[in-house]
Amino acid sequence: MDKKFILICVIALVLSVGAVSAVNLETKTFDDAFSIKVPKNSNFALQAMDEGSSFNFSSNVSLKMHVDEKNQIVIIYSDIPLISNNSVDWWYQNMFQSMNPDLDSCYETQIGDMKYLKPVNESPTNVALAGTNKGNNTVMVAGSDYDLVKSMGKTVKFK
C-alpha cells in the first residue's frame, strides 16, 4: 500500500512539472525598452492608460500596460524618475495590492534582480506579480498562472 501511494505521488509530481514546462516561450521586445520571454501563443495588446487620471506625466516618463487576454498576463513597463532601486518595493506592493484588493498578505521572494510576490491564498482570481528594476526602469509581470509569471519575470532584459 505504501509503495502505491509513493508511486502515485511521484507520477503526480512528474505531471505537475511537465505541465509547468509545457509552456513554450519565445523572446519578444516591448517598446524598444526591454525584452522578455512570453508564451508562443500570446498576443499582447497595448492598453490605453486612463488620460482622465490625476497623473500628469511629462513627455520623458513612460507607463505602459500590455495585456494578453488569452493567457491572462499583464506586462507593465514604467520609466518614472520617482521609482528607483530604493523605492521599487513600494511600487511592487502597491501594484500587487491593487490587483488583489481582497488580500492582505503575500509571499515575497527575491530571485536575483527579480522580486516575486505570490498570494498566500491561491485562487483563480488572485494574481502573482514578478518585478524587475534597473535605475528608473521597471517591468512587472502579473497573472493568475503563478509559475508562468515567475518564469517570465526571470527573463526580463533591459535594453
PDB file of N, CA and C in Angstrom, residues 21-68:
ATOM      1  N   SER A  21       6.478  23.056 -17.473  1.00  0.00           N
ATOM      2  CA  SER A  21       7.474  23.200 -18.529  1.00  0.00           C
ATOM      3  C   SER A  21       6.861  23.063 -19.918  1.00  0.00           C
ATOM      4  N   ALA A  22       5.568  22.737 -20.007  1.00  0.00           N
ATOM      5  CA  ALA A  22       4.931  22.558 -21.301  1.00  0.00           C
ATOM      6  C   ALA A  22       4.708  23.877 -22.038  1.00  0.00           C
ATOM      7  N   VAL A  23       4.791  25.002 -21.353  1.00  0.00           N
ATOM      8  CA  VAL A  23       4.597  26.300 -21.997  1.00  0.00           C
ATOM      9  C   VAL A  23       5.858  26.640 -22.775  1.00  0.00           C
ATOM     10  N   ASN A  24       5.714  26.780 -24.093  1.00  0.00           N
ATOM     11  CA  ASN A  24       6.846  27.172 -24.931  1.00  0.00           C
ATOM     12  C   ASN A  24       6.953  28.686 -24.926  1.00  0.00           C
ATOM     13  N   LEU A  25       8.140  29.179 -24.620  1.00  0.00           N
ATOM     14  CA  LEU A  25       8.355  30.618 -24.546  1.00  0.00           C
ATOM     15  C   LEU A  25       9.240  31.089 -25.695  1.00  0.00           C
ATOM     16  N   GLU A  26       8.987  32.318 -26.124  1.00  0.00           N
ATOM     17  CA  GLU A  26       9.823  32.963 -27.134  1.00  0.00           C
ATOM     18  C   GLU A  26      10.102  34.391 -26.677  1.00  0.00           C
ATOM     19  N   THR A  27      11.229  34.933 -27.117  1.00  0.00           N
ATOM     20  CA  THR A  27      11.620  36.275 -26.699  1.00  0.00           C
ATOM     21  C   THR A  27      10.892  37.321 -27.529  1.00  0.00           C
ATOM     22  N   LYS A  28      10.374  38.326 -26.850  1.00  0.00           N
ATOM     23  CA  LYS A  28       9.681  39.429 -27.515  1.00  0.00           C
ATOM     24  C   LYS A  28      10.200  40.733 -26.915  1.00  0.00           C
ATOM     25  N   THR A  29      10.380  41.734 -27.777  1.00  0.00           N
ATOM     26  CA  THR A  29      10.825  43.048 -27.328  1.00  0.00           C
ATOM     27  C   THR A  29       9.624  43.980 -27.253  1.00  0.00           C
ATOM     28  N   PHE A  30       9.553  44.745 -26.173  1.00  0.00           N
ATOM     29  CA  PHE A  30       8.471  45.699 -25.969  1.00  0.00           C
ATOM     30  C   PHE A  30       9.036  47.113 -25.946  1.00  0.00           C
ATOM     31  N   ASP A  31       8.470  47.978 -26.751  1.00  0.00           N
ATOM     32  CA  ASP A  31       8.757  49.425 -26.722  1.00  0.00           C
ATOM     33  C   ASP A  31      10.241  49.757 -26.866  1.00  0.00           C
ATOM     34  N   ASP A  32      11.016  48.875 -27.480  1.00  0.00           N
ATOM     35  CA  ASP A  32      12.468  49.069 -27.592  1.00  0.00           C
ATOM     36  C   ASP A  32      13.103  49.369 -26.241  1.00  0.00           C
ATOM     37  N   ALA A  33      12.456  48.956 -25.149  1.00  0.00           N
ATOM     38  CA  ALA A  33      12.944  49.240 -23.808  1.00  0.00           C
ATOM     39  C   ALA A  33      13.427  47.981 -23.090  1.00  0.00           C
ATOM     40  N   PHE A  34      12.783  46.838 -23.371  1.00  0.00           N
ATOM     41  CA  PHE A  34      13.141  45.592 -22.701  1.00  0.00           C
ATOM     42  C   PHE A  34      12.669  44.413 -23.528  1.00  0.00           C
ATOM     43  N   SER A  35      13.265  43.263 -23.260  1.00  0.00           N
ATOM     44  CA  SER A  35      12.801  42.017 -23.867  1.00  0.00           C
ATOM     45  C   SER A  35      12.423  41.064 -22.734  1.00  0.00           C
ATOM     46  N   ILE A  36      11.546  40.129 -23.083  1.00  0.00           N
ATOM     47  CA  ILE A  36      11.058  39.159 -22.105  1.00  0.00           C
ATOM     48  C   ILE A  36      10.585  37.936 -22.873  1.00  0.00           C
ATOM     49  N   LYS A  37      10.711  36.771 -22.265  1.00  0.00           N
ATOM     50  CA  LYS A  37      10.187  35.556 -22.885  1.00  0.00           C
ATOM     51  C   LYS A  37       8.709  35.444 -22.522  1.00  0.00           C
ATOM     52  N   VAL A  38       7.888  35.250 -23.558  1.00  0.00           N
ATOM     53  CA  VAL A  38       6.430  35.151 -23.411  1.00  0.00           C
ATOM     54  C   VAL A  38       5.955  33.854 -24.051  1.00  0.00           C
ATOM     55  N   PRO A  39       4.765  33.368 -23.699  1.00  0.00           N
ATOM     56  CA  PRO A  39       4.234  32.168 -24.359  1.00  0.00           C
ATOM     57  C   PRO A  39       4.137  32.380 -25.872  1.00  0.00           C
ATOM     58  N   LYS A  40       4.476  31.342 -26.635  1.00  0.00           N
ATOM     59  CA  LYS A  40       4.461  31.455 -28.097  1.00  0.00           C
ATOM     60  C   LYS A  40       3.088  31.813 -28.637  1.00  0.00           C
ATOM     61  N   ASN A  41       2.051  31.384 -27.983  1.00  0.00           N
ATOM     62  CA  ASN A  41       0.701  31.654 -28.479  1.00  0.00           C
ATOM     63  C   ASN A  41       0.137  32.982 -27.972  1.00  0.00           C
ATOM     64  N   SER A  42       0.972  33.819 -27.369  1.00  0.00           N
ATOM     65  CA  SER A  42       0.472  35.062 -26.775  1.00  0.00           C
ATOM     66  C   SER A  42       0.248  36.144 -27.825  1.00  0.00           C
ATOM     67  N   ASN A  43      -0.620  37.072 -27.468  1.00  0.00           N
ATOM     68  CA  ASN A  43      -0.929  38.214 -28.329  1.00  0.00           C
ATOM     69  C   ASN A  43      -1.131  39.416 -27.410  1.00  0.00           C
ATOM     70  N   PHE A  44      -0.068  40.169 -27.201  1.00  0.00           N
ATOM     71  CA  PHE A  44      -0.130  41.308 -26.292  1.00  0.00           C
ATOM     72  C   PHE A  44      -0.613  42.555 -27.020  1.00  0.00           C
ATOM     73  N   ALA A  45      -1.562  43.226 -26.407  1.00  0.00           N
ATOM     74  CA  ALA A  45      -2.096  44.479 -26.950  1.00  0.00           C
ATOM     75  C   ALA A  45      -1.803  45.597 -25.964  1.00  0.00           C
ATOM     76  N   LEU A  46      -1.350  46.721 -26.492  1.00  0.00           N
ATOM     77  CA  LEU A  46      -1.092  47.891 -25.661  1.00  0.00           C
ATOM     78  C   LEU A  46      -2.423  48.473 -25.226  1.00  0.00           C
ATOM     79  N   GLN A  47      -2.590  48.650 -23.919  1.00  0.00           N
ATOM     80  CA  GLN A  47      -3.825  49.199 -23.378  1.00  0.00           C
ATOM     81  C   GLN A  47      -3.642  50.692 -23.138  1.00  0.00           C
ATOM     82  N   ALA A  48      -4.633  51.466 -23.514  1.00  0.00           N
ATOM     83  CA  ALA A  48      -4.578  52.913 -23.287  1.00  0.00           C
ATOM     84  C   ALA A  48      -4.655  53.176 -21.792  1.00  0.00           C
ATOM     85  N   MET A  49      -3.788  54.036 -21.322  1.00  0.00           N
ATOM     86  CA  MET A  49      -3.839  54.431 -19.920  1.00  0.00           C
ATOM     87  C   MET A  49      -4.926  55.486 -19.774  1.00  0.00           C
ATOM     88  N   ASP A  50      -5.531  55.566 -18.630  1.00  0.00           N
ATOM     89  CA  ASP A  50      -6.628  56.490 -18.385  1.00  0.00           C
ATOM     90  C   ASP A  50      -6.122  57.931 -18.419  1.00  0.00           C
ATOM     91  N   GLU A  51      -6.448  58.627 -19.494  1.00  0.00           N
ATOM     92  CA  GLU A  51      -5.997  60.006 -19.630  1.00  0.00           C
ATOM     93  C   GLU A  51      -6.707  60.938 -18.662  1.00  0.00           C
ATOM     94  N   GLY A  52      -7.788  60.496 -18.092  1.00  0.00           N
ATOM     95  CA  GLY A  52      -8.519  61.317 -17.138  1.00  0.00           C
ATOM     96  C   GLY A  52      -8.007  61.169 -15.715  1.00  0.00           C
ATOM     97  N   SER A  53      -6.888  60.441 -15.554  1.00  0.00           N
ATOM     98  CA  SER A  53      -6.373  60.247 -14.197  1.00  0.00           C
ATOM     99  C   SER A  53      -5.740  61.526 -13.674  1.00  0.00           C
ATOM    100  N   SER A  54      -5.426  61.527 -12.407  1.00  0.00           N
ATOM    101  CA  SER A  54      -4.845  62.717 -11.784  1.00  0.00           C
ATOM    102  C   SER A  54      -3.357  62.838 -12.057  1.00  0.00           C
ATOM    103  N   PHE A  55      -2.779  61.861 -12.756  1.00  0.00           N
ATOM    104  CA  PHE A  55      -1.362  61.918 -13.067  1.00  0.00           C
ATOM    105  C   PHE A  55      -1.132  62.740 -14.317  1.00  0.00           C
ATOM    106  N   ASN A  56      -0.256  63.706 -14.229  1.00  0.00           N
ATOM    107  CA  ASN A  56       0.137  64.495 -15.387  1.00  0.00           C
ATOM    108  C   ASN A  56       1.591  64.182 -15.686  1.00  0.00           C
ATOM    109  N   PHE A  57       1.802  63.142 -16.513  1.00  0.00           N
ATOM    110  CA  PHE A  57       3.156  62.720 -16.828  1.00  0.00           C
ATOM    111  C   PHE A  57       3.777  63.649 -17.851  1.00  0.00           C
ATOM    112  N   SER A  58       5.053  63.938 -17.659  1.00  0.00           N
ATOM    113  CA  SER A  58       5.777  64.718 -18.657  1.00  0.00           C
ATOM    114  C   SER A  58       6.147  63.800 -19.813  1.00  0.00           C
ATOM    115  N   SER A  59       6.659  64.364 -20.878  1.00  0.00           N
ATOM    116  CA  SER A  59       6.968  63.579 -22.063  1.00  0.00           C
ATOM    117  C   SER A  59       8.129  62.614 -21.846  1.00  0.00           C
ATOM    118  N   ASN A  60       8.924  62.796 -20.805  1.00  0.00           N
ATOM    119  CA  ASN A  60      10.052  61.902 -20.574  1.00  0.00           C
ATOM    120  C   ASN A  60       9.726  60.764 -19.594  1.00  0.00           C
ATOM    121  N   VAL A  61       8.451  60.543 -19.325  1.00  0.00           N
ATOM    122  CA  VAL A  61       8.006  59.495 -18.420  1.00  0.00           C
ATOM    123  C   VAL A  61       7.129  58.512 -19.194  1.00  0.00           C
ATOM    124  N   SER A  62       7.358  57.216 -18.962  1.00  0.00           N
ATOM    125  CA  SER A  62       6.554  56.190 -19.627  1.00  0.00           C
ATOM    126  C   SER A  62       5.863  55.307 -18.598  1.00  0.00           C
ATOM    127  N   LEU A  63       4.631  54.978 -18.876  1.00  0.00           N
ATOM    128  CA  LEU A  63       3.875  53.995 -18.107  1.00  0.00           C
ATOM    129  C   LEU A  63       2.977  53.288 -19.115  1.00  0.00           C
ATOM    130  N   LYS A  64       3.344  52.059 -19.448  1.00  0.00           N
ATOM    131  CA  LYS A  64       2.613  51.319 -20.482  1.00  0.00           C
ATOM    132  C   LYS A  64       2.207  49.952 -19.956  1.00  0.00           C
ATOM    133  N   MET A  65       1.020  49.514 -20.403  1.00  0.00           N
ATOM    134  CA  MET A  65       0.498  48.222 -19.990  1.00  0.00           C
ATOM    135  C   MET A  65       0.145  47.415 -21.234  1.00  0.00           C
ATOM    136  N   HIS A  66       0.715  46.210 -21.318  1.00  0.00           N
ATOM    137  CA  HIS A  66       0.442  45.280 -22.416  1.00  0.00           C
ATOM    138  C   HIS A  66      -0.319  44.093 -21.832  1.00  0.00           C
ATOM    139  N   VAL A  67      -1.430  43.713 -22.484  1.00  0.00           N
ATOM    140  CA  VAL A  67      -2.290  42.658 -21.957  1.00  0.00           C
ATOM    141  C   VAL A  67      -2.451  41.547 -22.984  1.00  0.00           C
ATOM    142  N   ASP A  68      -2.289  40.318 -22.516  1.00  0.00           N
ATOM    143  CA  ASP A  68      -2.581  39.128 -23.309  1.00  0.00           C
ATOM    144  C   ASP A  68      -3.786  38.466 -22.646  1.00  0.00           C
TER     145      ASP A  68
END
